[in-house]
Amino acid sequence: MGKKYGLSGAFVLLCALLLCCESISLLAALLLAVAIHEGGHMGAIWLCGGQVERLVLGLGGMDIRYRCIRDTYGKDAFIALMGPGMNLLSCGAGAFLAKWLPWEGIYLFCGCSALLGCFNLLPALPLDGGVFLRAMLLRRGELEWSDRVLTASSLAVGVLLLCAGAVLFVSSGGNCTLLVCAGAVLGRLVRNYFTPGRKSFIV
């Protein structure tokens, strides 16, 4: 199967909204943080001897489908953690070098990197933390138990994000960032667990 690359409509819309709000510095910082995050995943896939089959940049990050010569759950866990890990590393490096760098948006970049890295470590699919948790659970070889744990974890994270998003929306007068994140987590749960014919959330 040939490689497929693309941009989702939601990501293009987000960039357009940021430009309309004249948040060019924020857009540049966000895109750089996303590029470093996905670069971490791509580098990890390369280190594991993998091959990218599909790559689409969307609202919640990049959807990467890959295949390794010898697929193992350890490789999946490593690949999942490299994205947030690179964000946190670049955040620390940016904060340390800020006084020598001429770019005024360096602190925006550090903030975007820290938020992107920490958020993706939440134990819920489709986030990297959920992918890592799935890999660790499946190493035990108990599919039914792993499915229950990951479903409960994703549901709990989704509900917490939904509640926090509602509070943020009301208190800020319209900030729907967390509501969108909650929708991504709960939407994945609905699609994968309640789709007719699918018996498991994690396969």
Short mmCIF file of C-alpha atoms in Angstrom, two decimals:
data_model
loop_
_atom_site.label_atom_id
_atom_site.label_comp_id
_atom_site.label_asym_id
_atom_site.label_seq_id
_atom_site.Cartn_x
_atom_site.Cartn_y
_atom_site.Cartn_z
CA MET A 1 0.00 0.00 0.00
CA GLY A 2 1.39 3.46 -0.94
CA LYS A 3 1.96 6.17 1.57
CA LYS A 4 -0.79 8.73 2.03
CA TYR A 5 -0.23 12.24 3.34
CA GLY A 6 -2.73 14.99 4.00
CA LEU A 7 -4.29 17.70 6.15
CA SER A 8 -7.70 17.37 7.74
CA GLY A 9 -10.27 20.10 7.27
CA ALA A 10 -10.40 20.67 11.04
CA PHE A 11 -6.68 21.49 11.20
CA VAL A 12 -6.92 23.92 8.29
CA LEU A 13 -9.91 25.57 9.99
CA LEU A 14 -7.96 25.96 13.24
CA CYS A 15 -5.07 27.65 11.43
CA ALA A 16 -7.49 29.96 9.61
CA LEU A 17 -9.17 30.95 12.88
CA LEU A 18 -5.83 31.73 14.51
CA LEU A 19 -4.83 33.88 11.53
CA CYS A 20 -8.18 35.70 11.59
CA CYS A 21 -7.57 36.49 15.26
CA GLU A 22 -4.15 37.89 14.31
CA SER A 23 -2.45 35.28 16.50
CA ILE A 24 0.44 34.75 14.11
CA SER A 25 2.96 34.25 16.93
CA LEU A 26 0.67 31.72 18.59
CA LEU A 27 0.15 29.91 15.30
CA ALA A 28 3.90 29.74 14.66
CA ALA A 29 4.57 28.49 18.21
CA LEU A 30 1.80 25.88 17.96
CA LEU A 31 2.93 24.59 14.56
CA LEU A 32 6.53 24.31 15.76
CA ALA A 33 5.44 22.40 18.88
CA VAL A 34 3.30 20.07 16.75
CA ALA A 35 6.17 19.53 14.31
CA ILE A 36 8.55 18.59 17.14
CA HIS A 37 5.93 16.30 18.69
CA GLU A 38 5.28 14.43 15.46
CA GLY A 39 8.98 14.44 14.64
CA GLY A 40 9.52 12.54 17.88
CA HIS A 41 7.04 9.88 16.76
CA MET A 42 8.58 9.67 13.29
CA GLY A 43 12.08 9.37 14.70
CA ALA A 44 10.96 6.61 17.04
CA ILE A 45 9.32 4.73 14.15
CA TRP A 46 12.58 4.98 12.22
CA LEU A 47 14.61 3.76 15.20
CA CYS A 48 12.26 0.77 15.52
CA GLY A 49 12.75 -0.10 11.86
CA GLY A 50 9.20 0.87 10.97
CA GLN A 51 7.58 2.24 7.82
CA VAL A 52 4.93 4.96 7.73
CA GLU A 53 1.86 3.96 5.72
CA ARG A 54 -0.50 6.86 6.41
CA LEU A 55 0.06 10.34 7.79
CA VAL A 56 -2.71 12.94 8.19
CA LEU A 57 -2.41 16.12 10.28
CA GLY A 58 -5.67 16.78 12.12
CA LEU A 59 -7.12 18.89 14.92
CA GLY A 60 -5.86 16.55 17.62
CA GLY A 61 -2.44 16.02 16.10
CA MET A 62 -1.13 13.68 13.45
CA ASP A 63 -2.74 10.36 12.67
CA ILE A 64 0.22 8.09 11.92
CA ARG A 65 -0.29 4.53 10.72
CA TYR A 66 2.93 2.54 10.63
CA ARG A 67 4.21 -1.00 10.31
CA CYS A 68 7.35 -2.43 11.92
CA ILE A 69 9.30 -5.45 10.74
CA ARG A 70 8.63 -7.08 14.09
CA ASP A 71 5.69 -5.48 15.83
CA THR A 72 5.93 -5.52 19.63
CA TYR A 73 4.00 -3.71 22.33
CA GLY A 74 7.29 -2.35 23.63
CA LYS A 75 7.87 -0.58 20.31
CA ASP A 76 4.34 0.83 20.35
CA ALA A 77 4.91 2.20 23.85
CA PHE A 78 8.26 3.75 22.89
CA ILE A 79 6.84 5.37 19.76
CA ALA A 80 3.87 6.77 21.73
CA LEU A 81 6.06 8.34 24.44
CA MET A 82 8.58 9.93 22.09
CA GLY A 83 6.11 12.61 20.96
CA PRO A 84 5.32 14.05 24.43
CA GLY A 85 8.91 13.42 25.46
CA MET A 86 10.25 15.63 22.68
CA ASN A 87 7.73 18.35 23.61
CA LEU A 88 8.85 18.40 27.24
CA LEU A 89 12.51 18.30 26.23
CA SER A 90 12.07 21.19 23.76
CA CYS A 91 10.13 23.16 26.39
CA GLY A 92 13.02 22.85 28.83
CA ALA A 93 15.58 23.70 26.16
CA GLY A 94 13.55 26.72 25.00
CA ALA A 95 13.16 28.07 28.52
CA PHE A 96 16.89 27.66 29.14
CA LEU A 97 17.91 29.37 25.88
CA ALA A 98 15.19 32.06 25.92
CA LYS A 99 17.44 34.92 26.95
CA TRP A 100 19.82 34.25 24.03
CA LEU A 101 17.18 33.68 21.35
CA PRO A 102 15.87 36.71 19.37
CA TRP A 103 12.37 35.23 18.86
CA GLU A 104 9.79 36.98 21.04
CA GLY A 105 7.44 34.02 20.79
CA ILE A 106 9.81 31.62 22.54
CA TYR A 107 7.72 31.62 25.72
CA LEU A 108 4.58 30.93 23.68
CA PHE A 109 6.44 28.01 22.14
CA CYS A 110 7.48 26.71 25.57
CA GLY A 111 3.89 26.95 26.78
CA CYS A 112 2.50 25.19 23.70
CA SER A 113 5.12 22.46 23.99
CA ALA A 114 4.44 21.87 27.68
CA LEU A 115 0.67 21.79 27.20
CA LEU A 116 0.86 19.54 24.16
CA GLY A 117 3.24 17.13 25.86
CA CYS A 118 1.38 16.91 29.17
CA PHE A 119 -2.06 16.68 27.57
CA ASN A 120 -0.98 13.82 25.32
CA LEU A 121 0.20 11.84 28.34
CA LEU A 122 -3.38 11.52 29.64
CA PRO A 123 -4.32 7.79 29.73
CA ALA A 124 -7.06 7.89 27.11
CA LEU A 125 -7.27 7.01 23.44
CA PRO A 126 -6.57 8.54 20.95
CA LEU A 127 -3.91 10.35 23.02
CA ASP A 128 -0.36 9.05 23.29
CA GLY A 129 -0.91 8.19 26.95
CA GLY A 130 -3.78 5.94 25.92
CA VAL A 131 -1.65 4.25 23.25
CA PHE A 132 1.09 3.67 25.84
CA LEU A 133 -1.42 2.28 28.34
CA ARG A 134 -2.88 -0.03 25.69
CA ALA A 135 0.56 -1.39 24.83
CA MET A 136 1.42 -2.01 28.48
CA LEU A 137 -1.91 -3.73 29.16
CA LEU A 138 -1.68 -5.95 26.10
CA ARG A 139 1.78 -7.13 27.13
CA ARG A 140 -0.05 -9.10 29.81
CA GLY A 141 -2.00 -10.89 27.11
CA GLU A 142 -5.37 -10.47 28.87
CA LEU A 143 -7.51 -8.79 26.22
CA GLU A 144 -10.81 -8.65 28.12
CA TRP A 145 -9.25 -7.18 31.29
CA SER A 146 -7.15 -4.73 29.23
CA ASP A 147 -10.25 -3.62 27.36
CA ARG A 148 -12.14 -2.88 30.58
CA VAL A 149 -9.25 -0.90 32.08
CA LEU A 150 -8.64 1.20 28.97
CA THR A 151 -12.34 1.85 28.45
CA ALA A 152 -12.77 3.00 32.06
CA SER A 153 -9.65 5.17 31.86
CA SER A 154 -10.70 6.82 28.60
CA LEU A 155 -14.22 7.40 29.86
CA ALA A 156 -12.97 8.95 33.10
CA VAL A 157 -10.57 11.28 31.28
CA GLY A 158 -13.27 12.25 28.77
CA VAL A 159 -15.81 13.07 31.47
CA LEU A 160 -13.27 15.08 33.48
CA LEU A 161 -12.31 17.06 30.37
CA LEU A 162 -15.98 17.64 29.61
CA CYS A 163 -16.65 19.00 33.12
CA ALA A 164 -13.50 21.13 33.10
CA GLY A 165 -14.37 22.34 29.62
CA ALA A 166 -17.85 23.42 30.71
CA VAL A 167 -16.40 25.39 33.63
CA LEU A 168 -13.78 27.02 31.36
CA PHE A 169 -16.40 27.86 28.73
CA VAL A 170 -18.62 29.64 31.25
CA SER A 171 -15.87 31.38 33.21
CA SER A 172 -13.95 32.59 30.13
CA GLY A 173 -16.96 33.63 28.13
CA GLY A 174 -16.63 31.14 25.31
CA ASN A 175 -13.30 29.27 25.42
CA CYS A 176 -14.18 25.81 24.06
CA THR A 177 -10.67 24.31 23.92
CA LEU A 178 -11.26 21.64 26.57
CA LEU A 179 -14.71 20.85 25.19
CA VAL A 180 -13.11 20.04 21.82
CA CYS A 181 -10.55 17.81 23.59
CA ALA A 182 -13.33 16.05 25.50
CA GLY A 183 -15.18 15.51 22.23
CA ALA A 184 -12.11 13.87 20.68
CA VAL A 185 -11.72 11.43 23.58
CA LEU A 186 -15.40 10.59 24.01
CA GLY A 187 -15.91 10.44 20.25
CA ARG A 188 -13.15 7.85 19.94
CA LEU A 189 -14.76 5.86 22.75
CA VAL A 190 -18.13 5.85 21.02
CA ARG A 191 -16.72 4.95 17.60
CA ASN A 192 -14.56 2.10 18.83
CA TYR A 193 -16.65 0.60 21.59
CA PHE A 194 -20.23 1.03 20.42
CA THR A 195 -19.74 0.35 16.70
CA PRO A 196 -21.81 -2.73 15.73
CA GLY A 197 -19.64 -5.79 15.21
CA ARG A 198 -16.66 -4.47 17.21
CA LYS A 199 -16.12 -6.48 20.35
CA SER A 200 -13.22 -4.60 21.83
CA PHE A 201 -12.17 -1.00 22.34
CA ILE A 202 -8.49 -1.76 21.83
CA VAL A 203 -8.37 -3.85 18.68
#
